[in-house]
PDB file of C-alpha atoms in Angstrom:
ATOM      1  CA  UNK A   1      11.050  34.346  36.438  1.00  0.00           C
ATOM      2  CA  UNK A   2       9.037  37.696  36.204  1.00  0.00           C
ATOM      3  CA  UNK A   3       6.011  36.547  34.099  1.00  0.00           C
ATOM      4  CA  UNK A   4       4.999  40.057  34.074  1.00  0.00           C
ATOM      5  CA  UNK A   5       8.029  41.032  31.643  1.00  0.00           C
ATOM      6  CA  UNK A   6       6.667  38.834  28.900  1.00  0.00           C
ATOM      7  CA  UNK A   7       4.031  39.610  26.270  1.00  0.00           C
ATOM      8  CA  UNK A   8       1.853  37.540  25.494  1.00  0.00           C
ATOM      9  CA  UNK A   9       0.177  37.481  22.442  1.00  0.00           C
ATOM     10  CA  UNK A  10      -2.605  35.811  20.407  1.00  0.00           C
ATOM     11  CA  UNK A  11      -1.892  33.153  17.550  1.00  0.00           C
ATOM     12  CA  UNK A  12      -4.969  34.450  14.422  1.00  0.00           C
ATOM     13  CA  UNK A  13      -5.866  31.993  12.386  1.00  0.00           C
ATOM     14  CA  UNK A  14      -6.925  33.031   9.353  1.00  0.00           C
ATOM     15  CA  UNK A  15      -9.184  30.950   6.630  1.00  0.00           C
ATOM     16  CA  UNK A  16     -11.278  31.626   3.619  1.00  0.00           C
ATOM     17  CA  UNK A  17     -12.253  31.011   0.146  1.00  0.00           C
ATOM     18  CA  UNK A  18     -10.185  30.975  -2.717  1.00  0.00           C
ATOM     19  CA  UNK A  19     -12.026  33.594  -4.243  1.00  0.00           C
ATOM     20  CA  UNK A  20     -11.581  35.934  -1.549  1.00  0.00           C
ATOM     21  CA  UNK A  21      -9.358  39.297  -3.283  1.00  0.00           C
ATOM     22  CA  UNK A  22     -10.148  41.788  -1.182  1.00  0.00           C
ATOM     23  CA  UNK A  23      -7.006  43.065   0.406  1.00  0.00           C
ATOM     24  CA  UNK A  24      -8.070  46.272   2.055  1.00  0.00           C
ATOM     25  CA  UNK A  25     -10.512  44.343   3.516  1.00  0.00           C
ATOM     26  CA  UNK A  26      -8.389  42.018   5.089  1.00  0.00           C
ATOM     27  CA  UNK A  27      -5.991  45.022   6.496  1.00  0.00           C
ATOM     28  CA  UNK A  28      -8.851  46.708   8.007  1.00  0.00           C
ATOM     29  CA  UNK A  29      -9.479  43.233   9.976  1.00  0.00           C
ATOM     30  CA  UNK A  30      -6.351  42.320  10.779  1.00  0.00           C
ATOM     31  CA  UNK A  31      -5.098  46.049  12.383  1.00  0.00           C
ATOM     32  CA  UNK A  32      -7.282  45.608  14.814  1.00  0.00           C
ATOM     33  CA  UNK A  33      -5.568  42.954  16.273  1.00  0.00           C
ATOM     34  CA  UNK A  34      -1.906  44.776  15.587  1.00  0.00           C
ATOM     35  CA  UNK A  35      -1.900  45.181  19.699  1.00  0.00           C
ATOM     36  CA  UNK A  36      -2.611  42.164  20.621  1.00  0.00           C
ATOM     37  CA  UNK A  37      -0.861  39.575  18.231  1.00  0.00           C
ATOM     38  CA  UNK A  38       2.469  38.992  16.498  1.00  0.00           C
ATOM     39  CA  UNK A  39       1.403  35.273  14.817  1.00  0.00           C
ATOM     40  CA  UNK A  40      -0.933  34.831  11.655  1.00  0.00           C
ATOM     41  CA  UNK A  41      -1.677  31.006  11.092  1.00  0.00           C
ATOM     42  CA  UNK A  42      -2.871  29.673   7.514  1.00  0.00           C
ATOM     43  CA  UNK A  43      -3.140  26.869   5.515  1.00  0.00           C
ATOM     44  CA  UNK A  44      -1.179  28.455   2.604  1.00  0.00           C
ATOM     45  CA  UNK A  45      -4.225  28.117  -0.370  1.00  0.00           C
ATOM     46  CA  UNK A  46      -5.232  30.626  -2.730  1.00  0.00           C
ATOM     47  CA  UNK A  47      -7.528  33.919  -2.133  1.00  0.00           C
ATOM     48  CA  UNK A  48      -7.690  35.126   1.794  1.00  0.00           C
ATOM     49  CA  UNK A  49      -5.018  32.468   3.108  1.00  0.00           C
ATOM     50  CA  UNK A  50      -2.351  34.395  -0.031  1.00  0.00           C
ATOM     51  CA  UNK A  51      -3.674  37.781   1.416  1.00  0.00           C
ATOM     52  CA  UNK A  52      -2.485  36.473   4.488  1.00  0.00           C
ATOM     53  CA  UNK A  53       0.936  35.954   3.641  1.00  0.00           C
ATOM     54  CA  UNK A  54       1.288  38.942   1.931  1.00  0.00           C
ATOM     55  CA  UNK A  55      -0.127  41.086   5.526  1.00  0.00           C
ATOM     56  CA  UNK A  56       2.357  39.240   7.327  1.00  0.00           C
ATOM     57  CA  UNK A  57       5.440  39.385   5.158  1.00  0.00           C
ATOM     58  CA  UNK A  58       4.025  43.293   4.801  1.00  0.00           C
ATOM     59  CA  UNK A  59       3.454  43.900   8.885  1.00  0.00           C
ATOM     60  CA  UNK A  60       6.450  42.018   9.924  1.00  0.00           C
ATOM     61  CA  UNK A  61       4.664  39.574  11.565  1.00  0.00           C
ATOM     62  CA  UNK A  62       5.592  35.581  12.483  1.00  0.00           C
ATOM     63  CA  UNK A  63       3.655  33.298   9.808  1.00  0.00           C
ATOM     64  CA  UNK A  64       2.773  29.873  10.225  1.00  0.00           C
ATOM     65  CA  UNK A  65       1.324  28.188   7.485  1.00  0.00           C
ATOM     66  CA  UNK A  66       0.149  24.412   7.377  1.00  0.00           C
ATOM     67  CA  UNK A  67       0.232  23.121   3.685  1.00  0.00           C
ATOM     68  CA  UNK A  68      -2.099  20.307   3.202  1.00  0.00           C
ATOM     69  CA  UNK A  69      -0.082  16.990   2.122  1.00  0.00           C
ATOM     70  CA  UNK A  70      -1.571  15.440  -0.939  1.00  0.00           C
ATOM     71  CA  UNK A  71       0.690  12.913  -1.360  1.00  0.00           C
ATOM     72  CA  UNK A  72       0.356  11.299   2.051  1.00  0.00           C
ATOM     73  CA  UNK A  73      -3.123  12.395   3.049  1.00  0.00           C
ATOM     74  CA  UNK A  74      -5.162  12.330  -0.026  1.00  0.00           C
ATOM     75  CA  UNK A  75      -8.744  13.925  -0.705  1.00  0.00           C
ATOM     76  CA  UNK A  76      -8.594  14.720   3.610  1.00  0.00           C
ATOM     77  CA  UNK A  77      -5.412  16.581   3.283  1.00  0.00           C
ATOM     78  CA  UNK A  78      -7.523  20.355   3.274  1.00  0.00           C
ATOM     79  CA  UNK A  79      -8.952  18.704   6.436  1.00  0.00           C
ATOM     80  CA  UNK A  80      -6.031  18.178   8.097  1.00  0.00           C
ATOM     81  CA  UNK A  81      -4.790  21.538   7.724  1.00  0.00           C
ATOM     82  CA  UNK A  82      -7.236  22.815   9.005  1.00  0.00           C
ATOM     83  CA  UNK A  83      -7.610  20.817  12.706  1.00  0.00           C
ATOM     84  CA  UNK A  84      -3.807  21.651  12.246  1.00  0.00           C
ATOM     85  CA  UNK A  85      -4.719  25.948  12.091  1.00  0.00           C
ATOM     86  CA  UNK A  86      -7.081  25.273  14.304  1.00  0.00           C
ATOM     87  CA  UNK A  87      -5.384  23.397  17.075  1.00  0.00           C
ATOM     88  CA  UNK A  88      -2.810  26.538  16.988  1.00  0.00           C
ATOM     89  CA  UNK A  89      -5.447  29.293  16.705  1.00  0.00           C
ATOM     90  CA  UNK A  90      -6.591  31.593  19.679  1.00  0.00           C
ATOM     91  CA  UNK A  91      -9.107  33.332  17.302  1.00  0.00           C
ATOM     92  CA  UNK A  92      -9.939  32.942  14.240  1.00  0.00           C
ATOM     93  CA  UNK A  93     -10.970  35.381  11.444  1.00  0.00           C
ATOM     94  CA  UNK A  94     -12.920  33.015   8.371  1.00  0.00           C
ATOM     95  CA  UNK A  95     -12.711  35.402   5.244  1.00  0.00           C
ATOM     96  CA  UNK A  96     -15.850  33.364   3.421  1.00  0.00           C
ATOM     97  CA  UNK A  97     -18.280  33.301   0.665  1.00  0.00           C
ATOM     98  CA  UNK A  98     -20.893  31.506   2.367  1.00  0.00           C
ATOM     99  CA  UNK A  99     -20.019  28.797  -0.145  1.00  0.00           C
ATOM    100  CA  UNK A 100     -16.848  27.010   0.459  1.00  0.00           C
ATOM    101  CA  UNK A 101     -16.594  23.338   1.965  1.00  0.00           C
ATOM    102  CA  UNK A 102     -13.348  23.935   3.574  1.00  0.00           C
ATOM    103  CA  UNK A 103     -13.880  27.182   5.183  1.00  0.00           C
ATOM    104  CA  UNK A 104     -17.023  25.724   7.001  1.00  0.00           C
ATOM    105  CA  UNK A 105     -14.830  22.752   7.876  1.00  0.00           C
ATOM    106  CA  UNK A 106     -12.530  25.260   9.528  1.00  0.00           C
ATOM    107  CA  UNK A 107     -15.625  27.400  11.417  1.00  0.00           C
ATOM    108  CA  UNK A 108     -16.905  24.240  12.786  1.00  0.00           C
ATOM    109  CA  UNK A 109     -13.877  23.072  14.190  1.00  0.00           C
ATOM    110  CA  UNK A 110     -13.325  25.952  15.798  1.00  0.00           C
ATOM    111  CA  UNK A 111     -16.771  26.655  17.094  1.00  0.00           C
ATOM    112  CA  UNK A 112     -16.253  22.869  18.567  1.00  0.00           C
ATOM    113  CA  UNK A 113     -13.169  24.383  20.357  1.00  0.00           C
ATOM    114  CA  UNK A 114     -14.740  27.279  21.709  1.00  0.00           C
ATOM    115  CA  UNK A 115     -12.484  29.585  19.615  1.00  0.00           C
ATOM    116  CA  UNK A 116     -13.434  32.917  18.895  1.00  0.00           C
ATOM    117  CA  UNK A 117     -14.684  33.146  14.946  1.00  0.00           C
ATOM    118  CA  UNK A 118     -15.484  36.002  13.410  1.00  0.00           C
ATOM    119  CA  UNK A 119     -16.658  35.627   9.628  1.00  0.00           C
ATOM    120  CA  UNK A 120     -16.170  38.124   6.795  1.00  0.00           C
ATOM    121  CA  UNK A 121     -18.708  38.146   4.399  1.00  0.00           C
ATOM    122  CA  UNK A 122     -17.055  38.001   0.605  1.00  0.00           C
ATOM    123  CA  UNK A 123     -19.708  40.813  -0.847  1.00  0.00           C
ATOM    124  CA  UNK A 124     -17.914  39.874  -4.101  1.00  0.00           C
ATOM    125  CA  UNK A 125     -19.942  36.509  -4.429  1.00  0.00           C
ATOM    126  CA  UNK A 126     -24.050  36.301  -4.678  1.00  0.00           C
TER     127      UNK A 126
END
């Protein structure tokens, strides 16, 4: 097998707080990485994981979103999703408020992995 054919590509995890709107924002971000990914990974909440969506669905590009699982999980459901973005995440691109609970969940973990975070400061939030 020629392994020089294929393309390989990087899996970006994006994360964030709910309150997270800004859209052009997130474009500006995420073009950069047009060459060099096809995936987005998410954990399908409100505010920058939505914005997401929408850039993927809008760019063409493969979307894998882990919904957290209330039912069988409970109150550590968000958690789980998030080792779960992680675990598939080459980089990851934390859209955050400086605030949210989850979102520093998801930095940490991927800090711990040694995963490439870069964080977006909400400027919409004091």
């Amino acid at each position: 097998m020629d392994m020089g054919s294929e393309c390989v590509t990087m899996v970006i995890a994006v994360v964030g707080s709910r309150t997270f709107t800004d859209y052009n924002t997130v474009c500006k971000v995420l073009d950069n990485y047009a060459d060099t990914s096809d995936t987005i990974v998410s954990g399908g909440a409100k505010g920058a994981d939505s914005l997401a969506r929408r850039y993927a669905n809008e760019h063409g590009l493969k979307l894998i979103e882990h919904l957290p699982d209330w039912k069988i999980h409970g109150r550590v459901a968000g958690f789980i999703r998030n080792e779960l973005i992680v675990d598939d995440a080459d980089v990851m691109i934390a859209f955050w408020d400086g605030q949210s609970r989850g979102t520093q969940h998801s930095i940490d973990l991927a800090n711990r992995k040694h995963i490439q975070v870069h964080i977006i400061k909400d400027r919409s939030t004091k």
